[in-house]
Amino acid sequence: KQEVTQIPAALSVPEGENLVLNCSFTDSAIYNLQWFRQDPGKGLTSLLLIQSSQREQTSGRLNASLDKSSGRSTLYIAASQPGDSATYLCAYQDSGAGSYQLTFGKGTKLSVIP
Amino acid sequence: DVKVTQSSRYLVKRTGEKVFLECVQDMDHENMFWYRQDPGLGLRLIYFSYDVKMKEKGDIPEGYSVSREKKERFSLILESASTNQTSMYLCASSLSGGGALGETQYFGPGTRLLVL
């Protein structure tokens, strides 16, 4: 079974800092990689989806990159705000025929201190 | 906006009870999924469905069954609830299968189930 690892498990930063969350995966035959945000006790919200043919995607202050050869993805958050405090999960969809499943990492819990 | 709703936010049941968790999506999505989320274990796929009346086992189907009689509704059934099924249950849907450009999954708010 493929694995997705997210390091660190938790991160605390002061407001205004730029930060990077890391995601590594063992299977380079991915179809896409996605980043989600989860607020406490809530469901997941999709942030960015990177197709296997792409290198990065941007949405506002968020930038996600994908390096298939090294099995890594990063989520960059610029000028962090207290409202960014949440757990961030990455997940990949593999490229097997008819594959619908996402494989999730365990997440990085981010706290942005005012 | 895609909306995925789950029938209950919190549920308390007793060991041995039959439990139904309902999920409804309003965007005509083909695929629907049930996950459970536990501290230290992350999200694990229980079952998914890629069409009406079609279902596939995920990583941890034991002790669960599912039903998809209509496209918009996907039910998770705990045949005889046990304490180790206490968890957060998340439903998700996506537009189409792996042959497309890669569709994101849209999640419901979750049902926190406590089995006593």
Short mmCIF file of C-alpha atoms in Angstrom, two decimals:
data_model
loop_
_atom_site.label_atom_id
_atom_site.label_comp_id
_atom_site.label_asym_id
_atom_site.label_seq_id
_atom_site.Cartn_x
_atom_site.Cartn_y
_atom_site.Cartn_z
CA LYS A 1 0.00 0.00 0.00
CA GLN A 2 1.32 3.40 -0.98
CA GLU A 3 2.06 5.80 1.82
CA VAL A 4 1.80 9.53 2.17
CA THR A 5 3.88 11.24 4.83
CA GLN A 6 3.41 14.76 6.08
CA ILE A 7 6.09 16.47 8.10
CA PRO A 8 5.87 18.15 10.53
CA ALA A 9 2.80 16.80 12.29
CA ALA A 10 2.29 20.19 13.91
CA LEU A 11 3.62 23.67 13.28
CA SER A 12 3.23 26.93 15.14
CA VAL A 13 4.24 30.24 13.53
CA PRO A 14 3.72 33.92 14.28
CA GLU A 15 1.30 35.85 12.11
CA GLY A 16 2.81 37.22 8.91
CA GLU A 17 5.37 34.48 8.41
CA ASN A 18 5.69 32.55 5.17
CA LEU A 19 5.65 28.81 5.69
CA VAL A 20 6.00 25.52 3.86
CA LEU A 21 4.18 22.28 4.52
CA ASN A 22 5.68 19.08 3.18
CA CYS A 23 4.14 15.95 1.70
CA SER A 24 6.01 12.91 0.41
CA PHE A 25 4.63 9.84 -1.33
CA THR A 26 6.12 6.52 -2.31
CA ASP A 27 4.49 5.99 -5.71
CA SER A 28 5.62 8.17 -8.61
CA ALA A 29 2.77 6.90 -10.81
CA ILE A 30 0.33 9.42 -9.47
CA TYR A 31 -2.57 10.92 -11.39
CA ASN A 32 -2.85 14.04 -9.31
CA LEU A 33 -2.05 15.39 -5.90
CA GLN A 34 -4.45 17.46 -3.83
CA TRP A 35 -4.21 19.64 -0.77
CA PHE A 36 -7.12 19.95 1.63
CA ARG A 37 -7.84 22.02 4.70
CA GLN A 38 -9.77 20.72 7.69
CA ASP A 39 -11.04 22.93 10.50
CA PRO A 40 -11.63 21.28 13.91
CA GLY A 41 -14.66 19.00 13.90
CA LYS A 42 -15.44 19.78 10.26
CA GLY A 43 -15.15 18.16 6.88
CA LEU A 44 -12.38 18.75 4.35
CA THR A 45 -12.21 21.64 1.94
CA SER A 46 -10.23 21.28 -1.29
CA LEU A 47 -7.52 23.93 -1.70
CA LEU A 48 -5.46 22.98 -4.74
CA LEU A 49 -5.24 20.10 -7.19
CA ILE A 50 -2.08 19.50 -9.24
CA GLN A 51 -2.28 17.19 -12.24
CA SER A 52 0.68 14.84 -12.74
CA SER A 53 1.71 16.84 -15.82
CA GLN A 54 1.84 20.09 -13.87
CA ARG A 55 4.54 21.44 -11.60
CA GLU A 56 2.52 23.84 -9.48
CA GLN A 57 -0.80 25.51 -8.82
CA THR A 58 -1.57 28.82 -7.16
CA SER A 59 -4.62 30.20 -5.42
CA GLY A 60 -4.29 33.53 -3.65
CA ARG A 61 -1.65 33.21 -0.93
CA LEU A 62 -1.31 29.46 -1.51
CA ASN A 63 1.10 27.79 -3.88
CA ALA A 64 1.45 24.04 -4.23
CA SER A 65 4.26 22.35 -6.11
CA LEU A 66 4.72 18.80 -7.28
CA ASP A 67 7.95 16.91 -8.00
CA LYS A 68 7.02 13.41 -9.10
CA SER A 69 10.60 12.25 -9.53
CA SER A 70 11.41 12.87 -5.88
CA GLY A 71 7.94 11.98 -4.60
CA ARG A 72 7.37 15.33 -2.96
CA SER A 73 4.82 18.10 -2.84
CA THR A 74 4.94 21.32 -0.88
CA LEU A 75 2.23 23.79 0.11
CA TYR A 76 3.55 27.31 0.51
CA ILE A 77 1.45 29.79 2.49
CA ALA A 78 2.47 33.42 2.19
CA ALA A 79 1.91 36.03 4.89
CA SER A 80 0.15 33.63 7.25
CA GLN A 81 -2.95 34.78 9.15
CA PRO A 82 -4.68 33.41 12.27
CA GLY A 83 -7.52 32.29 10.00
CA ASP A 84 -5.10 29.89 8.32
CA SER A 85 -4.99 27.84 11.51
CA ALA A 86 -6.27 24.38 10.58
CA THR A 87 -5.05 20.92 9.68
CA TYR A 88 -3.72 20.59 6.14
CA LEU A 89 -3.87 17.23 4.41
CA CYS A 90 -2.37 16.12 1.16
CA ALA A 91 -3.73 13.23 -0.86
CA TYR A 92 -2.88 11.61 -4.13
CA GLN A 93 -4.90 9.75 -6.70
CA ASP A 94 -2.93 7.02 -8.41
CA SER A 95 -2.97 6.43 -12.12
CA GLY A 96 -4.27 2.86 -12.10
CA ALA A 97 -7.10 2.15 -14.52
CA GLY A 98 -10.46 3.01 -13.01
CA SER A 99 -8.85 4.27 -9.86
CA TYR A 100 -11.08 6.52 -7.83
CA GLN A 101 -9.38 6.41 -4.48
CA LEU A 102 -7.44 9.11 -2.75
CA THR A 103 -4.67 8.14 -0.36
CA PHE A 104 -4.32 10.68 2.43
CA GLY A 105 -1.48 11.77 4.66
CA LYS A 106 -2.20 12.26 8.35
CA GLY A 107 -1.96 16.01 8.10
CA THR A 108 -0.03 18.92 9.50
CA LYS A 109 -1.77 20.92 12.20
CA LEU A 110 -0.95 24.59 11.70
CA SER A 111 -1.36 27.24 14.37
CA VAL A 112 -0.80 30.88 13.41
CA ILE A 113 -0.27 32.98 16.50
CA PRO A 114 -1.55 36.60 16.40
CA ASP B 1 -21.42 25.36 -5.03
CA VAL B 2 -21.33 21.65 -4.43
CA LYS B 3 -23.14 20.67 -1.30
CA VAL B 4 -22.66 17.38 0.51
CA THR B 5 -24.87 16.91 3.52
CA GLN B 6 -24.81 14.26 6.20
CA SER B 7 -27.89 13.35 8.19
CA SER B 8 -26.42 13.87 11.65
CA ARG B 9 -23.51 15.82 13.11
CA TYR B 10 -23.45 13.79 16.32
CA LEU B 11 -24.82 10.35 17.05
CA VAL B 12 -24.77 8.17 20.16
CA LYS B 13 -25.63 4.49 19.80
CA ARG B 14 -25.36 1.36 21.88
CA THR B 15 -23.32 -1.73 21.12
CA GLY B 16 -25.21 -4.10 18.85
CA GLU B 17 -27.53 -1.48 17.36
CA LYS B 18 -27.92 -1.16 13.60
CA VAL B 19 -26.79 2.31 12.56
CA PHE B 20 -27.57 4.20 9.36
CA LEU B 21 -25.50 7.18 8.24
CA GLU B 22 -26.95 9.07 5.31
CA CYS B 23 -25.16 11.27 2.80
CA VAL B 24 -26.72 13.37 0.04
CA GLN B 25 -25.03 15.39 -2.70
CA ASP B 26 -26.77 17.88 -4.93
CA MET B 27 -24.41 18.10 -7.93
CA ASP B 28 -25.22 14.94 -9.89
CA HIS B 29 -21.83 13.43 -9.02
CA GLU B 30 -21.08 9.91 -10.18
CA ASN B 31 -18.83 8.90 -7.31
CA MET B 32 -19.49 8.85 -3.60
CA PHE B 33 -17.24 7.78 -0.75
CA TRP B 34 -17.36 6.94 2.94
CA TYR B 35 -14.29 7.48 5.13
CA ARG B 36 -13.61 7.25 8.80
CA GLN B 37 -11.11 9.50 10.50
CA ASP B 38 -9.32 8.58 13.69
CA PRO B 39 -6.52 10.36 15.58
CA GLY B 40 -3.13 9.04 14.51
CA LEU B 41 -4.62 6.98 11.68
CA GLY B 42 -5.87 9.69 9.35
CA LEU B 43 -8.63 9.15 6.81
CA ARG B 44 -9.32 5.60 5.74
CA LEU B 45 -11.67 4.63 2.95
CA ILE B 46 -14.49 2.28 3.95
CA TYR B 47 -16.52 1.95 0.74
CA PHE B 48 -17.09 3.88 -2.43
CA SER B 49 -19.62 3.83 -5.24
CA TYR B 50 -19.08 4.89 -8.84
CA ASP B 51 -22.67 4.50 -9.97
CA VAL B 52 -26.14 3.73 -8.69
CA LYS B 53 -26.27 0.26 -7.15
CA MET B 54 -22.51 -0.16 -7.66
CA LYS B 55 -20.14 -0.37 -4.74
CA GLU B 56 -16.53 -1.21 -4.09
CA LYS B 57 -14.73 -2.04 -0.87
CA GLY B 58 -12.15 0.38 0.38
CA ASP B 59 -9.38 -0.31 2.83
CA ILE B 60 -11.48 -1.12 5.91
CA PRO B 61 -14.92 -2.49 4.90
CA GLU B 62 -15.25 -5.02 7.71
CA GLY B 63 -18.30 -4.37 9.88
CA TYR B 64 -19.85 -1.99 7.35
CA SER B 65 -22.13 -2.15 4.36
CA VAL B 66 -23.42 0.51 1.98
CA SER B 67 -26.43 1.24 -0.17
CA ARG B 68 -26.80 3.47 -3.20
CA GLU B 69 -30.33 3.25 -4.57
CA LYS B 70 -30.34 6.78 -5.99
CA LYS B 71 -27.51 8.75 -7.51
CA GLU B 72 -27.62 11.52 -4.95
CA ARG B 73 -27.74 9.37 -1.83
CA PHE B 74 -25.15 7.02 -0.34
CA SER B 75 -25.82 5.28 2.96
CA LEU B 76 -23.34 3.67 5.32
CA ILE B 77 -24.70 0.90 7.50
CA LEU B 78 -23.15 -0.47 10.66
CA GLU B 79 -24.86 -3.85 10.93
CA SER B 80 -24.08 -4.30 14.63
CA ALA B 81 -22.30 -1.32 16.11
CA SER B 82 -19.23 -1.95 18.22
CA THR B 83 -17.19 0.38 20.41
CA ASN B 84 -14.27 0.27 17.97
CA GLN B 85 -16.52 1.92 15.40
CA THR B 86 -16.59 5.10 17.48
CA SER B 87 -15.14 7.61 15.03
CA MET B 88 -15.69 10.59 12.78
CA TYR B 89 -17.37 9.52 9.55
CA LEU B 90 -16.92 11.63 6.45
CA CYS B 91 -18.82 11.35 3.19
CA ALA B 92 -17.46 12.74 -0.08
CA SER B 93 -18.47 12.92 -3.72
CA SER B 94 -16.70 13.59 -7.01
CA LEU B 95 -17.89 14.18 -10.53
CA SER B 96 -16.38 11.30 -12.47
CA GLY B 97 -13.90 8.49 -12.31
CA GLY B 98 -10.17 8.14 -12.70
CA GLY B 99 -10.34 8.41 -16.46
CA ALA B 100 -11.14 12.09 -16.29
CA LEU B 101 -8.72 14.94 -15.62
CA GLY B 102 -8.71 14.20 -11.94
CA GLU B 103 -11.63 15.48 -10.00
CA THR B 104 -11.42 16.72 -6.49
CA GLN B 105 -13.61 15.22 -3.82
CA TYR B 106 -16.13 17.36 -1.99
CA PHE B 107 -16.68 16.48 1.63
CA GLY B 108 -19.63 16.69 3.96
CA PRO B 109 -19.32 18.14 7.48
CA GLY B 110 -18.89 14.73 9.10
CA THR B 111 -20.80 12.66 11.63
CA ARG B 112 -19.19 12.05 14.98
CA LEU B 113 -20.42 8.64 16.16
CA LEU B 114 -20.05 7.40 19.70
CA VAL B 115 -20.84 3.74 20.38
CA LEU B 116 -21.35 2.93 24.04
#
